[in-house]
Short mmCIF file of C-alpha atoms in Angstrom, two decimals:
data_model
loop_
_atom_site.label_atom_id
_atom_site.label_comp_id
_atom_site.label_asym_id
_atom_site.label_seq_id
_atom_site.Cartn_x
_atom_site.Cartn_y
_atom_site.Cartn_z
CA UNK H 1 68.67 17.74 -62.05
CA UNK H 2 71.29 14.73 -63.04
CA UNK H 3 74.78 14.92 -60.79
CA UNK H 4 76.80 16.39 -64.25
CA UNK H 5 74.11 19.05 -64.55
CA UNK H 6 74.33 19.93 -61.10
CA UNK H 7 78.79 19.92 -61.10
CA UNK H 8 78.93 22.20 -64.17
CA UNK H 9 76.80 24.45 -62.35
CA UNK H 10 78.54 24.63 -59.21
CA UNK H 11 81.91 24.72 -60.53
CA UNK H 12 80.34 28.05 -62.65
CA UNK H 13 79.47 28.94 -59.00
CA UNK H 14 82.74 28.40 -57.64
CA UNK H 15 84.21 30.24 -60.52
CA UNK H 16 82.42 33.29 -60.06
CA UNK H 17 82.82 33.25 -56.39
CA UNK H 18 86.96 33.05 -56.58
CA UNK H 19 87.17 35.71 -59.47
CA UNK H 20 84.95 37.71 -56.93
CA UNK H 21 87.06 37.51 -54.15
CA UNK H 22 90.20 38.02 -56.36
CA UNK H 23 88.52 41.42 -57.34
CA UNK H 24 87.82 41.09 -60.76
CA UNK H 25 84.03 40.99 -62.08
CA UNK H 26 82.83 38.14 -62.55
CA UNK H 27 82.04 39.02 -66.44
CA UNK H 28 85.60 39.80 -67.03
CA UNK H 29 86.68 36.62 -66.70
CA UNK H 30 87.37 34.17 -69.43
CA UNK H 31 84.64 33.79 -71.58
CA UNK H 32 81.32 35.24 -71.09
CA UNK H 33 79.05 35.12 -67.63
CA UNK H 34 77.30 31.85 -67.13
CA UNK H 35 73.76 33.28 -66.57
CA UNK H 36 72.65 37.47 -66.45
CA UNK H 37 72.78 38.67 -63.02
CA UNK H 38 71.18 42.42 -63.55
CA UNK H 39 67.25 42.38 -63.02
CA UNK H 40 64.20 44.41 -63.99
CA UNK H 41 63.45 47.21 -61.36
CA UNK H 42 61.28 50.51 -60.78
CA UNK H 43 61.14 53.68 -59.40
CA UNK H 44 59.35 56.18 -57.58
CA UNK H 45 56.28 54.14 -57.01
CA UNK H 46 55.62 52.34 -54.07
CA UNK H 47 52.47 52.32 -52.78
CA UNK H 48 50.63 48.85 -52.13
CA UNK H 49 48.50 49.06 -55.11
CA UNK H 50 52.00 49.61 -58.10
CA UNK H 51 53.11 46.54 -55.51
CA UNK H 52 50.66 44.18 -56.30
CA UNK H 53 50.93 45.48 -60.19
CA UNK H 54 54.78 44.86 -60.66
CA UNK H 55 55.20 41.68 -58.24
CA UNK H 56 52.14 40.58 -60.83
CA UNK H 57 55.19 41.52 -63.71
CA UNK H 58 57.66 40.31 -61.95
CA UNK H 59 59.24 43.09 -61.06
CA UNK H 60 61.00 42.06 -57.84
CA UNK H 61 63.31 44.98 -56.81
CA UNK H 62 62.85 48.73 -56.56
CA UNK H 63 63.80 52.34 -55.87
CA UNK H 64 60.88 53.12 -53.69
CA UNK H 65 59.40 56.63 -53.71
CA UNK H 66 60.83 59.25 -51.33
CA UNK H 67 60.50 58.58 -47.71
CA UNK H 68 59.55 62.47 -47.12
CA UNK H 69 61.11 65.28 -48.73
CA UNK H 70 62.26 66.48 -44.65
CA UNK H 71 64.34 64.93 -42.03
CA UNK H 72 61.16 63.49 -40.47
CA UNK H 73 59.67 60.25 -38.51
CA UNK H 74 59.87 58.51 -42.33
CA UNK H 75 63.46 58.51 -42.37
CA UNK H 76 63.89 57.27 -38.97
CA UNK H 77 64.99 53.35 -38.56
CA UNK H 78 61.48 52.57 -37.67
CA UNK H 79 59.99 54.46 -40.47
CA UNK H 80 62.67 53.26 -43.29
CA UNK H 81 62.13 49.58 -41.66
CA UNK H 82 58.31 49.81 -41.86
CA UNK H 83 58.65 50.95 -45.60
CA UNK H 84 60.85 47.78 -46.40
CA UNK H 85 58.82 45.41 -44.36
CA UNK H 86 55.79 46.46 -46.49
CA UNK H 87 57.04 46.36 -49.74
CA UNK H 88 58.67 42.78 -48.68
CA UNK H 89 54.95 41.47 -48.25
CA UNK H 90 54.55 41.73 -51.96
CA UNK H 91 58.09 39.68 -52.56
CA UNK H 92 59.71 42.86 -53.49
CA UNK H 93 63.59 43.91 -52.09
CA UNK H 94 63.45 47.58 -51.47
CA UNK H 95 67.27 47.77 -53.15
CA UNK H 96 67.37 51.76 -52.39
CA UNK H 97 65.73 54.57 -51.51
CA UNK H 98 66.01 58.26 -52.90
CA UNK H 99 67.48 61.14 -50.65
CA UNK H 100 65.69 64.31 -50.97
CA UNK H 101 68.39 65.80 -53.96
CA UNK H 102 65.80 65.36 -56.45
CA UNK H 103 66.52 66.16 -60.15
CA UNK H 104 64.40 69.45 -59.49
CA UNK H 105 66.06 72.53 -60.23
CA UNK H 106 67.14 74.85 -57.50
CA UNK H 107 64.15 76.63 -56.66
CA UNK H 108 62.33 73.67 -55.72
CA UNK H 109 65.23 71.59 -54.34
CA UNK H 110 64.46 69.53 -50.88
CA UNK H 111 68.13 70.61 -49.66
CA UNK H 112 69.16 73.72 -51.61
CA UNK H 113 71.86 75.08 -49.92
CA UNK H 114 73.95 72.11 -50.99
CA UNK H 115 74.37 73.32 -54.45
CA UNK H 116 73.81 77.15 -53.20
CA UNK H 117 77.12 76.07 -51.17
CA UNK H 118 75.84 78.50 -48.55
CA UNK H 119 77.25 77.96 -45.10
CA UNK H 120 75.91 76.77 -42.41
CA UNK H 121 72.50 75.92 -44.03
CA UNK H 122 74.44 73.21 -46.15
CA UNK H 123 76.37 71.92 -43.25
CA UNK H 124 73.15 71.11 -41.58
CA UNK H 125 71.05 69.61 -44.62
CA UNK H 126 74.43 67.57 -45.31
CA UNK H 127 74.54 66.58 -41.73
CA UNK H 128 70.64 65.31 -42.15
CA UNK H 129 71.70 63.73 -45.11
CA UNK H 130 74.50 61.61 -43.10
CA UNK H 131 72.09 60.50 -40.65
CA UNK H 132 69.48 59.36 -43.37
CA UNK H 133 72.79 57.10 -44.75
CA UNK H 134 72.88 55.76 -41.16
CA UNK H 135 69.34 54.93 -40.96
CA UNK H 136 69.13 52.89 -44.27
CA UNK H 137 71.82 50.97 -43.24
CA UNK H 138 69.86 50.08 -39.82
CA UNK H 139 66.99 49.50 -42.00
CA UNK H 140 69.25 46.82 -44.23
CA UNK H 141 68.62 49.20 -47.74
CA UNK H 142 71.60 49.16 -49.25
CA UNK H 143 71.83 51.91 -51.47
CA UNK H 144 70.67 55.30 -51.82
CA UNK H 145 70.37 57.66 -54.91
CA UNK H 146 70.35 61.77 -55.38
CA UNK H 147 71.30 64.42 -57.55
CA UNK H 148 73.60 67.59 -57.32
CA UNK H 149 71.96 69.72 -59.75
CA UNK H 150 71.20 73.31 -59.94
CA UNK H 151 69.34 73.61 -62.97
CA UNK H 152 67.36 70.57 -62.60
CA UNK H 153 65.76 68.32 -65.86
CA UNK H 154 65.86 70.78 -69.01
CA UNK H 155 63.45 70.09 -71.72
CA UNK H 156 62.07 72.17 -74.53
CA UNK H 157 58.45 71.67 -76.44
CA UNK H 158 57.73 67.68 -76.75
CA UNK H 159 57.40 66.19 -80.38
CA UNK H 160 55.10 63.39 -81.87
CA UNK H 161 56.46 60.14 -81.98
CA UNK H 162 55.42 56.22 -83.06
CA UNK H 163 51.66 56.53 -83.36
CA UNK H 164 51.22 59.94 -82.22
CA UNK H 165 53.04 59.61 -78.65
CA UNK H 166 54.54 62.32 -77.00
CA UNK H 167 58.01 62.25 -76.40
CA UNK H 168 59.71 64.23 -73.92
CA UNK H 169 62.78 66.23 -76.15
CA UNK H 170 65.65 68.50 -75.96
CA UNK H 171 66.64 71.22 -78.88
CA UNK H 172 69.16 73.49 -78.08
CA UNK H 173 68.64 75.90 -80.80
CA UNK H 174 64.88 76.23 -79.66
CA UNK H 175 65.76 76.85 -75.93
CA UNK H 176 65.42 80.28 -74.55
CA UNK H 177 68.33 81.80 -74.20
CA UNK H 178 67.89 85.13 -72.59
CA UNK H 179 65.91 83.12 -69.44
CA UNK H 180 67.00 85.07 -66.18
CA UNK H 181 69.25 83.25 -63.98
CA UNK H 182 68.55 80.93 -61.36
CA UNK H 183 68.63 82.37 -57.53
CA UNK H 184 72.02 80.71 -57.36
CA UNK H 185 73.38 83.44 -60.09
CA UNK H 186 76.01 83.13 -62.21
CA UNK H 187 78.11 80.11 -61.22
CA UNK H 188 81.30 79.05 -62.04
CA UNK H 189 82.40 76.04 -62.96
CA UNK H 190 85.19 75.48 -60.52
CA UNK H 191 82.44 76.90 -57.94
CA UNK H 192 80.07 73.99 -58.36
CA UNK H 193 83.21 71.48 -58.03
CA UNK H 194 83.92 72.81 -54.57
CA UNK H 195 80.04 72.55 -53.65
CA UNK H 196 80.00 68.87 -54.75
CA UNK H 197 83.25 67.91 -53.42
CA UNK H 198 82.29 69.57 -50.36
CA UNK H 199 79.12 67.07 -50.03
CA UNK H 200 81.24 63.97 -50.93
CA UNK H 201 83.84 64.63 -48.46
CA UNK H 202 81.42 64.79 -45.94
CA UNK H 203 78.77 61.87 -47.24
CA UNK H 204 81.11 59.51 -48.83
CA UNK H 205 82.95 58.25 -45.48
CA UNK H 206 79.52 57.73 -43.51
CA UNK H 207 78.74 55.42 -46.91
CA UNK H 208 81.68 53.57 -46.26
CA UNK H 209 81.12 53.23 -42.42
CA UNK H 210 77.88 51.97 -42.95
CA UNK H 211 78.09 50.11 -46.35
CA UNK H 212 75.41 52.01 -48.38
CA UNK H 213 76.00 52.19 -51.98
CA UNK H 214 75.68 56.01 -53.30
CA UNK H 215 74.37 56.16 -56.43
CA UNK H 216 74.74 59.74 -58.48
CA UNK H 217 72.57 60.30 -61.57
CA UNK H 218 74.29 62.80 -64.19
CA UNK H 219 72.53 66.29 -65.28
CA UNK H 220 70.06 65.64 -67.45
CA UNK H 221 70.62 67.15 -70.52
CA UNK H 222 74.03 67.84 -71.56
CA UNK H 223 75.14 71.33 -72.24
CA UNK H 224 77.90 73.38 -74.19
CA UNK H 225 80.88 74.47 -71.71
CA UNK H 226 79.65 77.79 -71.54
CA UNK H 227 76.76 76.02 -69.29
CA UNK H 228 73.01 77.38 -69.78
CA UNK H 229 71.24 80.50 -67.46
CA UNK H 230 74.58 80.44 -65.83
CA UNK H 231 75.20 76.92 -64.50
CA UNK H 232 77.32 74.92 -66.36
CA UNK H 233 76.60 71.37 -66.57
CA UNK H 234 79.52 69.50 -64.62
CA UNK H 235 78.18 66.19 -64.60
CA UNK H 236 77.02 66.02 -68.32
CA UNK H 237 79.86 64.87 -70.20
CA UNK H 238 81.45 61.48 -69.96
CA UNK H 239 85.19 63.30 -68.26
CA UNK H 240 83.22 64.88 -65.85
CA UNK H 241 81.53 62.04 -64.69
CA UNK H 242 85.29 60.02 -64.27
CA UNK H 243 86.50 63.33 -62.43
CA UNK H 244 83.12 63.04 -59.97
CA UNK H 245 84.29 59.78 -59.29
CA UNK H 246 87.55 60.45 -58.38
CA UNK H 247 87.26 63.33 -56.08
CA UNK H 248 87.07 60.73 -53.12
CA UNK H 249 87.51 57.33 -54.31
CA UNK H 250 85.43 54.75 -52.80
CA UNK H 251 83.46 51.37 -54.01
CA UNK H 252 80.59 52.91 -52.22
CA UNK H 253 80.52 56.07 -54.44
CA UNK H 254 79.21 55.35 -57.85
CA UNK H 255 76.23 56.32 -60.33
CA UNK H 256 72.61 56.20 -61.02
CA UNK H 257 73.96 55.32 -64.50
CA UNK H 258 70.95 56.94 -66.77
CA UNK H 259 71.64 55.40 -70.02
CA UNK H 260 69.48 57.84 -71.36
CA UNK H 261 70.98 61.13 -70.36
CA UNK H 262 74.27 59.56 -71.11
CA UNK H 263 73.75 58.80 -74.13
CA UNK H 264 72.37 62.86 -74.62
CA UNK H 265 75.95 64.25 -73.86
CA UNK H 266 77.10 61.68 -77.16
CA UNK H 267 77.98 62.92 -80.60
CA UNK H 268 76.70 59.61 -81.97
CA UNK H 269 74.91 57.41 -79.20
CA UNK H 270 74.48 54.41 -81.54
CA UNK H 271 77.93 54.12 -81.41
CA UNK H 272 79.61 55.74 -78.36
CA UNK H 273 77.67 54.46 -75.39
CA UNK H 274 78.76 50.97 -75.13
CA UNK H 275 82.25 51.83 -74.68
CA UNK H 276 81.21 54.20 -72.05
CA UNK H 277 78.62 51.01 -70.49
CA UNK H 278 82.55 49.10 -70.34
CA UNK H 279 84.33 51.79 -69.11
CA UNK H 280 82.26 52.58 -65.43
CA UNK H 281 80.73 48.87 -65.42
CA UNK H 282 84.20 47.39 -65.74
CA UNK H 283 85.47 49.56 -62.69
CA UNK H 284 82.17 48.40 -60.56
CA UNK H 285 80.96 52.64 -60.51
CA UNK H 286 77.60 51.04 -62.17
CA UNK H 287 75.07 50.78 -59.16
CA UNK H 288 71.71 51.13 -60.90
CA UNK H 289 70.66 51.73 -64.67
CA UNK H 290 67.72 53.70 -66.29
CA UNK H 291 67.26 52.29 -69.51
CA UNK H 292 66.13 54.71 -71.35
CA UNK H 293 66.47 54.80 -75.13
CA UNK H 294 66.52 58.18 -77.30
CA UNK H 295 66.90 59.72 -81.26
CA UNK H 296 69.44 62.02 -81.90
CA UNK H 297 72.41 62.73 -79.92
CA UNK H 298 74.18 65.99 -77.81
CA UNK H 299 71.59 69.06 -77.72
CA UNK H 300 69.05 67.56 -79.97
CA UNK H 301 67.07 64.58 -78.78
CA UNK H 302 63.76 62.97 -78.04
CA UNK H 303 63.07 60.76 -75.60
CA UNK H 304 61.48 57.49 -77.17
CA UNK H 305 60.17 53.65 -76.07
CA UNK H 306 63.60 51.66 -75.47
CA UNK H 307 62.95 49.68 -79.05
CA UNK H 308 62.71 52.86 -81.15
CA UNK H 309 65.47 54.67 -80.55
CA UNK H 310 69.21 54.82 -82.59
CA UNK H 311 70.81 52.75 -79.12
CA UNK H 312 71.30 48.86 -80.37
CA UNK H 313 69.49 47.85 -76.40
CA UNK H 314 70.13 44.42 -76.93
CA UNK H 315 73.63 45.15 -77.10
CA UNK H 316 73.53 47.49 -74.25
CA UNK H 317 72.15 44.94 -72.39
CA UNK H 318 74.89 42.40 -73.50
CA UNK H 319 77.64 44.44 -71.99
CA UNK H 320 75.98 44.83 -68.49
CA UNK H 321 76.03 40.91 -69.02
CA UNK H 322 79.89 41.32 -70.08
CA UNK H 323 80.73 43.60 -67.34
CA UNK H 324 79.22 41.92 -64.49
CA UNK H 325 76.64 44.11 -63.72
CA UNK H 326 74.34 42.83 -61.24
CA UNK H 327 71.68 45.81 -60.12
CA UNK H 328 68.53 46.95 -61.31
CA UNK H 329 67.68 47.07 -65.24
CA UNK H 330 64.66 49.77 -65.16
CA UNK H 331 62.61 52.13 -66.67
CA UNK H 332 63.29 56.13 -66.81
CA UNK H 333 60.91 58.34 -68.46
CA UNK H 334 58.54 56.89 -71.19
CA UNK H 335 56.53 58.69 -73.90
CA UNK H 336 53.03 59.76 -73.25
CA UNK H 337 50.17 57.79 -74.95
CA UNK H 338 46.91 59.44 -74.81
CA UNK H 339 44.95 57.75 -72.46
CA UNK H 340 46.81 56.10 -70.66
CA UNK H 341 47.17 57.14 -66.91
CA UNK H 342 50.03 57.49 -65.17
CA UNK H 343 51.87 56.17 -68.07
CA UNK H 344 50.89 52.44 -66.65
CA UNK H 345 50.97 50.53 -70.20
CA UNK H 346 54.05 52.53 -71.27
CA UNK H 347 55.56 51.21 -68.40
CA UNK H 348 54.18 47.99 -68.88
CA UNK H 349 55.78 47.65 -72.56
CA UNK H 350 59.04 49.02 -70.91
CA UNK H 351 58.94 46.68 -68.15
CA UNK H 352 57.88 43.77 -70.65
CA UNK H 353 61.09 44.59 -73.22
CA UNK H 354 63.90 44.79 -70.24
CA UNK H 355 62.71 41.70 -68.79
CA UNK H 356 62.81 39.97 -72.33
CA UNK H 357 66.41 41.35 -73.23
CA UNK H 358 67.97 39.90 -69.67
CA UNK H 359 66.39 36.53 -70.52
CA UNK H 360 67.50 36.78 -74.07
CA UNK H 361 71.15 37.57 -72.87
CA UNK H 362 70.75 35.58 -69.79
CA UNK H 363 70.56 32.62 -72.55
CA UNK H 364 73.38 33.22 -74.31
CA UNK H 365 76.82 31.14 -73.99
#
């Protein structure tokens, strides 16, 4: 590298570094970033043999799969240690780990009583919870993800998509709507914004103390206000995710931003979601992305392969650029090809396009 290359690039360094520390993102500053900081990540998979695949793809950071689904030896410093000294042998960062608040719906929930808001069951699961947040940060993982859902993922009968895939898909009209209720009855809205804010009070301040990013993923789909089998869907409009953010303010309390189920609660995702990308990457509440593409819009969807949906990715992508965003870029669901196991060359194409896009963008003045 010749001396000018080498100034130019560490006065870019230098740049970034003092709009840092003066607070603002480094892709809000004049002109666009100097290279794309996000990269391609995974989750749920962990075990040595989808190592050796995605450090083979590059694929260099991930979400591993759940410690245990119980308060047990695996979430203990040794255990959460153990897990990230493994995957490290591949040259992969473990950059979080999911709690047990899966996106299953009540009845099969690791912790229910959180969302039940039954005392004291949910003071003690929220007190395991704490301790996991401890551990991690003993471990060095950063960041931890989780849902506070009742209902869980909704879906109704899946559709045919680009050569005869099926697609995962959401219609309304064609949901039952005389299902019974779930075993946490008729709920309230105002009801399930005590039960979260109850967790956060409690979870948020360990976060802090210990510096571990919490990262929230919406409901999955949106619903009309009235809610659906008597839950209403609190976190699946844009408002109520900037209200979940403010009920205790913190930079370590921010979202699992699922582009895709975003995008579901939109009128018109073509158009809509990259003001709502701005809007929580510009405040920093951005700490992970699934990139997950779909057709159609609010209560009528389908899931689809990120370059066949009505979303414009590449400019998705370009404002994580613009807004600084530097976490994981991965892949959510993916449509189901018929034979292919475990969906490994769906993910393959997914992992192949996101790690295309950031290079594309990453080469842009």
């Amino acid at each position: 590298m010749d001396r000018r290359r080498f100034l130019r690039r560490s006065l870019a360094g230098a740049a970034v570094l003092a709009a840092t520390s003066a607070g603002r993102s480094p892709g809000l500053t004049e002109g666009r970033p100097q290279k794309a900081l996000m990269k391609a990540g995974h989750q749920h998979r962990s075990s040595d043999a989808d190592l050796r695949v995605l450090a083979a793809l590059g694929v260099n950071h991930i979400c591993s799969a759940l410690p245990s689904r119980t308060f047990d030896e695996n979430w203990s410093v040794t255990g959460l240690s153990r897990l990230r000294e493994r995957v490290e042998r591949f040259g992969i960062k473990v950059d979080m780990v999911p709690l047990p608040l899966s996106s299953s719906s009540i009845s099969r929930a690791e912790n229910p009583h959180i969302m039940l808001g039954k005392s004291p069951e949910r003071d003690r699961e929220i007190d395991q919870i704490c301790q996991m947040i401890r551990n991690a940060a003993k471990a060095g993982i950063p960041a931890v993800k989780y849902n506070l859902t009742i209902l869980g993922v909704v879906r109704t009968e899946s559709s045919r998509g680009r050569g005869g895939a099926r697609h995962s898909t959401f219609v309304y009209d064609k949901a039952k709507q005389d299902q019974p209720l779930t075993e946490a009855g008729e709920v309230s809205e105002d009801a399930v914004w005590e039960r979260i804010g109850y967790f956060l009070k409690r979870v948020v301040p360990v976060a802090e103390e210990c510096k571990v990013r919490l990262c929230c993923h919406p409901h999955d789909p949106a619903m009309p206000r009235k809610g659906f089998r008597g839950v209403p869907r609190v976190l699946g409009s844009v408002d109520g995710l900037k209200r979940f953010l403010e009920v205790v303010p913190s930079k370590y309390h921010g979202l699992n931003f699922c582009q895709g189920s975003v995008a579901e609660m939109l009128k018109d995702p073509s158009k809509e979601i990259y003001d709502v990308i701005r809007y929580f990457g510009s405040r920093g509440k951005i700490f992970n992305v699934h990139f997950r593409n779909i057709k159609g819009g609010y209560l009528n969807f389908q899931e689809t392969f990120p370059d066949d949906g009505d979303v414009d990715m590449i400019k998705a992508m370009r404002v994580y650029k613009d807004v600084g965003y530097d976490g994981m870029i991965m892949p959510d669901h993916v449509p189901h090809i018929e034979g292919d196991m475990g969906g490994a060359q769906a993910f393959a194409f997914a992992f192949g396009y996101i790690q295309a896009l950031i290079q594309m963008v990453g080469s842009e003045p």
